[in-house]
XYZ file of C-alpha atoms in Angstrom:
497
model
C 20.270 -64.292 -38.526
C 20.062 -61.124 -36.764
C 20.888 -57.834 -39.327
C 23.859 -55.296 -37.866
C 22.783 -51.964 -39.274
C 19.560 -50.451 -37.871
C 17.013 -49.678 -40.907
C 14.419 -46.947 -40.386
C 11.498 -46.661 -42.690
C 8.385 -43.840 -42.833
C 4.666 -44.508 -43.744
C 2.166 -41.432 -43.729
C 3.790 -39.915 -41.560
C 5.379 -42.333 -39.189
C 8.643 -43.625 -38.684
C 9.395 -46.696 -37.743
C 12.717 -48.427 -36.847
C 14.197 -51.832 -37.176
C 16.662 -52.186 -35.052
C 19.725 -53.664 -35.765
C 22.980 -55.473 -33.543
C 24.398 -51.073 -34.024
C 21.551 -50.348 -31.794
C 20.311 -53.484 -29.884
C 24.224 -53.934 -28.522
C 24.261 -49.795 -27.196
C 24.332 -49.458 -23.864
C 22.138 -46.203 -24.038
C 18.585 -49.404 -25.781
C 16.942 -51.507 -23.820
C 13.158 -52.607 -25.504
C 11.034 -50.370 -23.054
C 12.875 -47.049 -24.399
C 13.023 -48.156 -27.780
C 10.582 -46.875 -30.450
C 7.138 -48.188 -30.686
C 6.160 -49.922 -33.729
C 3.511 -48.453 -36.236
C 1.214 -51.089 -34.809
C 1.719 -50.370 -31.129
C 0.390 -46.813 -32.404
C -2.949 -47.433 -31.313
C -4.344 -44.327 -29.382
C -6.812 -41.933 -31.634
C -8.665 -39.618 -30.543
C -10.567 -40.728 -27.700
C -8.481 -42.366 -25.933
C -6.188 -39.380 -26.158
C -8.455 -37.913 -24.476
C -9.387 -40.410 -22.117
C -6.044 -39.930 -20.440
C -6.670 -36.594 -19.212
C -9.659 -36.758 -18.083
C -8.424 -39.397 -16.190
C -5.704 -37.573 -15.634
C -7.247 -33.849 -14.636
C -10.285 -35.319 -12.151
C -8.750 -35.332 -9.290
C -7.938 -33.819 -6.170
C -6.052 -31.278 -6.405
C -7.184 -30.138 -9.617
C -10.094 -30.280 -7.264
C -8.441 -27.533 -4.778
C -7.054 -24.969 -7.294
C -9.731 -22.562 -7.371
C -9.422 -22.131 -3.217
C -5.544 -22.278 -4.385
C -5.851 -19.273 -6.342
C -8.301 -16.896 -3.745
C -5.982 -18.194 -0.933
C -2.778 -17.644 -2.259
C -2.714 -15.582 -5.185
C -5.552 -12.768 -3.371
C -8.163 -13.542 -6.741
C -11.216 -13.101 -6.495
C -13.460 -16.442 -7.721
C -14.015 -15.267 -11.557
C -10.684 -14.385 -11.579
C -9.424 -17.979 -10.948
C -11.752 -19.368 -13.042
C -10.685 -17.177 -15.855
C -6.572 -17.996 -14.464
C -7.229 -21.299 -14.417
C -9.436 -21.611 -17.816
C -6.981 -19.736 -19.966
C -3.460 -21.112 -18.218
C -4.795 -24.493 -19.791
C -5.497 -22.954 -23.057
C -1.611 -21.612 -23.420
C -0.027 -24.718 -21.930
C -1.684 -26.527 -24.814
C 1.025 -25.123 -26.824
C 3.850 -26.822 -25.563
C 1.811 -29.650 -24.630
C 1.181 -30.087 -28.569
C 4.554 -29.027 -29.800
C 6.392 -31.711 -27.887
C 4.124 -34.027 -28.577
C 4.796 -34.018 -32.463
C 8.354 -35.891 -32.058
C 7.094 -38.346 -29.603
C 4.172 -39.578 -32.114
C 6.778 -38.945 -35.578
C 9.607 -41.478 -33.744
C 7.702 -43.422 -31.108
C 10.038 -41.956 -28.621
C 9.753 -41.940 -24.808
C 10.498 -38.109 -22.939
C 14.117 -39.070 -22.428
C 15.433 -40.659 -26.122
C 13.804 -37.007 -27.499
C 16.157 -35.226 -24.836
C 18.985 -36.860 -26.114
C 18.746 -34.053 -29.641
C 19.063 -31.464 -27.345
C 20.545 -32.381 -24.278
C 23.164 -35.048 -25.404
C 23.428 -38.728 -24.973
C 24.183 -38.830 -21.001
C 23.263 -35.241 -20.556
C 19.917 -35.817 -21.466
C 19.843 -37.717 -18.022
C 19.938 -33.968 -15.940
C 17.285 -32.593 -17.386
C 15.249 -36.503 -16.518
C 16.314 -36.889 -12.740
C 14.912 -32.803 -12.089
C 11.523 -34.131 -14.483
C 11.786 -37.047 -12.058
C 11.963 -35.455 -9.078
C 9.240 -33.324 -9.552
C 6.926 -36.374 -10.593
C 7.652 -38.273 -7.405
C 6.735 -36.148 -5.339
C 3.635 -35.640 -7.106
C 2.826 -39.258 -6.977
C 3.325 -38.938 -3.042
C 1.060 -35.695 -2.839
C -1.395 -38.115 -4.869
C -0.887 -40.918 -3.258
C -1.590 -39.191 -0.264
C -5.103 -38.787 -1.343
C -5.935 -41.771 -2.729
C -4.753 -43.408 1.078
C -7.448 -41.939 2.332
C -9.857 -42.545 -0.183
C -9.091 -45.997 0.742
C -8.998 -45.982 4.106
C -13.126 -43.857 4.113
C -13.592 -46.220 2.188
C -12.848 -48.860 4.584
C -14.364 -47.050 7.577
C -17.341 -46.808 6.222
C -17.957 -50.518 6.044
C -16.397 -51.344 9.506
C -16.797 -49.556 12.401
C -13.160 -50.674 14.293
C -11.296 -49.654 10.648
C -12.586 -45.894 11.522
C -11.637 -46.041 14.737
C -7.791 -46.411 13.062
C -7.267 -42.511 12.477
C -4.337 -42.287 10.771
C -2.296 -45.211 11.198
C -5.710 -46.434 8.818
C -4.503 -43.610 6.897
C -0.637 -44.896 6.591
C -2.543 -48.729 6.021
C -4.597 -46.968 2.892
C -1.293 -45.117 1.526
C 0.692 -48.314 1.339
C -1.918 -49.970 -0.252
C -3.142 -47.072 -2.375
C 1.654 -47.207 -3.511
C 1.404 -50.689 -4.083
C -1.863 -50.386 -6.870
C -0.238 -48.172 -8.538
C 2.621 -50.155 -9.426
C 1.380 -52.444 -10.041
C -0.882 -50.866 -12.749
C 2.196 -49.607 -13.941
C 4.054 -52.732 -14.449
C 1.272 -54.588 -16.457
C 1.680 -51.933 -18.899
C 0.457 -48.930 -21.297
C -2.299 -50.856 -22.439
C -3.381 -51.267 -19.176
C -3.032 -47.224 -18.428
C -5.393 -46.583 -21.557
C -8.202 -49.418 -20.647
C -7.606 -47.790 -16.604
C -8.671 -43.949 -18.058
C -10.952 -45.057 -20.538
C -12.725 -46.875 -17.701
C -11.965 -43.719 -15.152
C -13.148 -41.261 -17.523
C -17.143 -41.650 -17.402
C -17.121 -42.226 -13.707
C -15.068 -39.431 -12.979
C -17.877 -37.372 -14.973
C -20.624 -39.055 -12.668
C -18.981 -38.114 -9.534
C -18.477 -34.533 -10.366
C -22.794 -34.057 -11.697
C -23.571 -35.752 -8.592
C -21.165 -33.957 -6.186
C -22.592 -30.538 -8.881
C -26.451 -32.202 -7.222
C -25.449 -32.172 -4.057
C -24.027 -28.724 -3.732
C -26.308 -26.801 -5.811
C -29.173 -26.054 -3.338
C -27.054 -25.161 -0.989
C -24.679 -22.385 -3.001
C -25.639 -19.215 -4.385
C -23.331 -19.417 -7.627
C -24.051 -14.969 -7.717
C -22.837 -14.710 -4.487
C -20.108 -16.900 -5.084
C -18.893 -14.970 -8.126
C -19.630 -11.466 -6.155
C -16.439 -12.340 -3.125
C -14.467 -9.689 -2.922
C -10.393 -10.896 -4.018
C -8.863 -11.621 -0.548
C -5.652 -9.147 -2.288
C -4.484 -6.291 0.451
C -7.392 -2.861 -1.093
C -6.475 -1.192 -3.728
C -3.530 -3.258 -5.066
C -3.611 -4.114 -8.994
C -5.190 -6.905 -10.163
C -2.366 -8.157 -12.490
C 0.487 -8.771 -10.704
C -1.575 -10.944 -9.044
C -2.908 -12.252 -12.072
C -0.265 -13.011 -13.686
C 1.464 -15.045 -10.613
C -1.578 -17.203 -10.329
C -1.608 -17.830 -13.837
C 1.391 -18.442 -13.900
C 1.074 -21.450 -11.375
C -1.404 -23.211 -13.091
C 0.134 -23.204 -16.214
C 2.958 -25.123 -13.996
C 0.477 -27.370 -12.478
C 1.401 -29.267 -16.070
C 3.782 -27.652 -17.147
C 5.702 -31.536 -15.887
C 3.264 -33.574 -19.224
C 4.344 -30.381 -21.653
C 7.493 -31.963 -21.043
C 7.141 -35.711 -20.891
C 3.802 -35.851 -22.900
C 6.233 -38.088 -26.033
C 5.375 -41.193 -23.552
C 1.896 -41.066 -24.049
C 2.014 -39.268 -28.144
C 4.098 -42.197 -28.860
C 1.441 -44.662 -28.760
C -0.973 -42.112 -31.105
C -2.412 -43.186 -34.427
C -1.757 -39.575 -35.864
C -0.424 -36.468 -34.687
C -4.336 -34.926 -35.678
C -5.431 -37.575 -33.077
C -2.994 -36.447 -30.111
C -3.488 -32.647 -31.217
C -7.450 -33.280 -31.325
C -7.099 -35.280 -28.597
C -5.592 -32.852 -25.962
C -7.592 -30.496 -26.847
C -11.148 -31.536 -26.895
C -9.500 -33.454 -23.113
C -7.497 -31.559 -21.242
C -8.381 -27.531 -21.381
C -12.633 -27.642 -20.122
C -12.050 -30.776 -17.983
C -9.427 -28.241 -16.108
C -12.360 -25.805 -15.927
C -15.419 -27.512 -14.940
C -13.204 -29.470 -12.308
C -11.705 -26.717 -10.969
C -15.343 -24.831 -10.455
C -16.961 -27.875 -9.509
C -14.217 -27.187 -6.874
C -14.829 -23.890 -5.531
C -18.990 -24.544 -5.255
C -18.662 -27.169 -3.475
C -16.106 -25.756 -0.758
C -18.092 -22.505 -1.027
C -21.446 -25.627 -0.191
C -19.592 -27.573 2.268
C -19.960 -24.983 5.373
C -23.700 -25.504 4.510
C -23.610 -29.358 4.180
C -21.508 -30.107 6.730
C -21.069 -27.317 8.918
C -17.675 -26.340 8.404
C -15.413 -25.523 5.294
C -13.678 -28.204 3.850
C -11.687 -27.856 0.182
C -10.923 -31.135 -0.952
C -13.373 -33.894 -1.733
C -12.206 -36.887 -0.052
C -12.511 -35.743 2.866
C -16.452 -33.375 2.085
C -17.915 -37.183 1.421
C -16.460 -38.571 4.476
C -18.932 -36.281 6.237
C -21.762 -37.666 4.473
C -23.685 -39.766 6.887
C -24.716 -42.580 4.700
C -22.388 -45.402 4.713
C -23.359 -46.949 1.330
C -23.047 -43.154 -0.029
C -19.577 -42.863 1.275
C -18.737 -46.317 0.049
C -19.432 -45.497 -3.770
C -17.840 -42.890 -3.638
C -14.799 -43.488 -2.635
C -14.712 -45.913 -5.039
C -14.719 -44.115 -7.527
C -12.718 -41.565 -6.410
C -9.786 -44.259 -5.518
C -10.280 -45.324 -9.429
C -10.020 -41.628 -10.455
C -6.872 -40.898 -8.126
C -5.930 -43.998 -9.504
C -5.587 -42.987 -13.478
C -4.445 -39.739 -12.623
C -1.202 -41.235 -10.630
C -0.067 -44.078 -12.751
C -0.370 -41.844 -16.200
C 0.567 -39.002 -15.070
C 3.192 -39.554 -11.808
C 4.579 -43.239 -12.547
C 5.166 -43.318 -16.568
C 7.827 -40.516 -16.675
C 10.243 -41.220 -13.699
C 9.983 -44.511 -14.988
C 11.079 -43.886 -18.077
C 13.828 -41.486 -16.691
C 15.289 -43.195 -14.327
C 15.372 -46.164 -16.450
C 17.551 -43.419 -18.591
C 20.467 -43.369 -16.631
C 21.449 -47.089 -17.563
C 18.593 -48.850 -19.744
C 20.500 -52.150 -19.717
C 20.865 -52.336 -15.698
C 17.863 -50.156 -14.975
C 14.599 -52.033 -16.436
C 11.348 -51.032 -16.324
C 10.294 -53.646 -12.547
C 13.585 -51.602 -11.853
C 12.508 -48.187 -12.927
C 9.147 -48.080 -10.753
C 10.300 -49.577 -7.364
C 12.420 -46.584 -7.777
C 10.279 -44.130 -8.384
C 7.937 -45.945 -5.665
C 10.756 -45.713 -3.063
C 11.452 -42.001 -3.925
C 7.580 -40.564 -3.804
C 7.600 -43.312 -0.138
C 10.308 -40.639 1.454
C 9.230 -37.675 -0.753
C 5.994 -37.805 1.983
C 7.294 -39.860 5.039
C 6.891 -36.472 6.775
C 3.249 -36.498 6.765
C 3.252 -40.121 6.798
C 4.963 -40.033 10.633
C 2.643 -37.037 11.083
C -0.217 -39.439 10.356
C 1.275 -41.385 12.251
C 1.927 -39.329 15.714
C 5.252 -39.961 15.496
C 5.952 -36.551 15.176
C 4.508 -32.710 15.117
C 4.300 -30.363 12.842
C 3.272 -27.375 11.669
C 3.520 -27.568 7.372
C 0.639 -28.437 5.494
C -0.315 -30.386 2.503
C -1.313 -27.792 0.773
C 1.077 -25.644 1.605
C 3.791 -28.059 0.308
C 2.001 -27.947 -3.528
C 0.600 -25.206 -3.662
C 4.100 -22.993 -4.048
C 5.917 -25.716 -5.336
C 3.438 -25.147 -8.314
C 5.214 -21.825 -8.495
C 9.016 -22.721 -7.913
C 9.193 -25.855 -10.057
C 7.303 -24.219 -13.308
C 10.930 -21.903 -13.105
C 13.030 -25.185 -13.365
C 10.276 -26.975 -16.393
C 10.041 -23.066 -18.564
C 13.364 -23.804 -20.416
C 13.455 -27.535 -20.960
C 10.078 -26.425 -22.425
C 11.458 -24.243 -24.501
C 14.452 -25.987 -25.050
C 12.805 -29.265 -27.127
C 10.334 -27.528 -29.127
C 13.255 -25.221 -31.199
C 15.713 -28.357 -31.092
C 13.565 -29.946 -32.792
C 11.140 -27.578 -34.999
C 13.882 -24.746 -36.073
C 17.166 -27.103 -35.557
C 16.510 -30.483 -37.060
C 13.364 -29.375 -38.208
C 11.878 -32.463 -37.274
C 14.276 -34.826 -38.637
C 16.443 -37.037 -36.186
C 18.846 -39.420 -36.635
C 16.532 -42.509 -34.950
C 19.399 -45.337 -34.581
C 21.156 -42.664 -33.884
C 19.676 -41.176 -30.127
C 20.271 -44.635 -29.331
C 23.856 -44.732 -30.404
C 26.853 -43.130 -28.907
C 28.084 -41.752 -32.708
C 26.072 -39.317 -33.889
C 24.667 -37.259 -30.712
C 27.492 -35.806 -28.605
C 27.174 -37.645 -25.230
C 26.707 -33.118 -23.529
C 25.269 -30.790 -25.646
C 26.641 -27.743 -23.802
C 24.048 -25.388 -25.468
C 21.074 -26.698 -23.783
C 22.575 -26.891 -21.023
C 23.704 -23.085 -20.882
C 19.858 -22.541 -22.362
C 19.207 -23.899 -19.172
C 21.399 -22.652 -16.291
C 20.745 -18.926 -17.946
C 16.883 -18.528 -17.359
C 17.451 -21.059 -14.129
C 19.916 -18.044 -12.232
C 17.784 -15.223 -13.127
C 15.254 -16.254 -11.300
C 17.876 -17.311 -8.516
C 19.096 -14.091 -8.581
C 15.570 -12.412 -8.993
C 14.332 -13.401 -5.199
C 16.561 -11.651 -3.905
C 15.832 -8.320 -5.289
C 12.599 -7.303 -4.809
C 13.002 -5.168 -8.671
C 12.607 -8.563 -10.306
C 10.841 -10.747 -8.044
C 8.526 -10.211 -11.337
C 11.278 -12.675 -12.630
C 10.597 -14.997 -10.363
C 6.376 -14.352 -10.615
C 6.388 -15.463 -14.395
C 9.024 -18.793 -14.224
C 7.579 -20.691 -16.396
C 7.120 -17.650 -19.535
C 10.342 -15.927 -18.655
C 12.003 -18.794 -18.552
C 10.417 -20.642 -21.326
C 11.349 -18.046 -23.524
C 14.450 -17.144 -22.751
C 15.289 -20.848 -22.847
C 14.600 -21.281 -26.350
C 16.096 -18.039 -27.168
C 19.148 -18.903 -26.061
C 19.180 -21.770 -27.106
C 18.412 -20.593 -30.893
C 21.475 -18.549 -31.144
C 23.755 -20.567 -29.828
C 22.811 -22.839 -32.158
C 22.890 -20.514 -35.357
C 26.009 -19.039 -34.007
C 27.368 -22.105 -33.970
C 25.698 -23.615 -36.764
C 24.646 -26.986 -35.043
C 21.685 -27.550 -37.572
C 21.382 -31.302 -38.108
C 18.501 -32.207 -41.015
C 18.940 -36.073 -40.936
C 16.597 -37.663 -43.671
C 15.060 -40.923 -43.032
C 14.903 -43.673 -44.935
C 11.062 -44.402 -47.165
C 10.492 -48.178 -47.983
C 11.498 -47.133 -51.101
C 14.584 -46.943 -50.579
């Protein structure tokens, strides 16, 4: 006989829900969105670290140094420092927002129900989902190119397909990504464990290939590409904001992964081990390889897929492309499909299951890359480059996501005091449908950011959008909640109850 009232227990800092009919029959619940059981939380610190190695070693990371030197006017040394510092900074919201996922086993959309409301959570969820779908499309483009070059190294006939072969490769890689996510979290974990050492081997091999053809001293001595006499501060902090924006989206939906962590220590240590150094080293490799590419292949090539494609040995090209396919797959599935899959389910959990949500994610990502795919097929002509799209996107979307991060942290740690009504997050009778404080705190920095675009005096508010948005959103939310006395501290039942 099914129990009517849900039971909540806590053991060793991990809270577990035994759902009764009050939750199971709720329109806000389905099995994929349900809190993980304690026995399902199997990821230790090395699994978390492998997740970050798998997500960090990817084509966009490789090109970050070029983005900072080319678009933000930094020298090579300044660019690498900005990347390292940005990833140390982004560890703060990553680890803090991971706490609730680890303790309660809940995904990102369910956690948002506390700060934005049961229905209101869909707004920040969909903002996050669109960003993820865009990145899914970009990464799939790189993965599809790797498949095309892999098959081209095996067959001259395939190589002659050109852009058409790249589009076919895109669709193959697109389908492969969706299949992995449909297999579930354990498949993603195994993929990350497999890919992490392979990615390190690829990086080491590229470095061995490049070092004889580049002088690190000369590379670091190259002057920055900014106006002569211009101060460093404004350029550096704009670049720093963009680099923080690289993982700004993951700093929100990290509960989607931390809900599988064994403990808070595992999620914290794993992220510290896996993120900053991996990002710094692979971005550094990208700078070195781009500088060496002219000597290696006769032209400057800024991404590893095209660079390796210039190698004359079909065997080495095939081997390297196979590893890059695995690398991009591990990044894409974890970073760009898991979150929107949960976000879309949050709209109507009883109607949109995981399969529907995964397919919806795939279709939106495909639609966002339609312009680039049509270019490759020769059906349209356009000067808009993929590099320009994602380098500008980094700064723009971080301005939107920053306030959400600040609101989530303040809500969980300062307003709710790390105590949530776990069953209530899946019902309509505990938390409000729409939390006005969350929306006001989100709207204020976003509106100011948009206004700052039309005012040269306040352009800094946009340039440093993630920082200004995060702190202002957090401050406004705390002020509103304190003023109206909305502090809610809800105890959980212990096993002795």
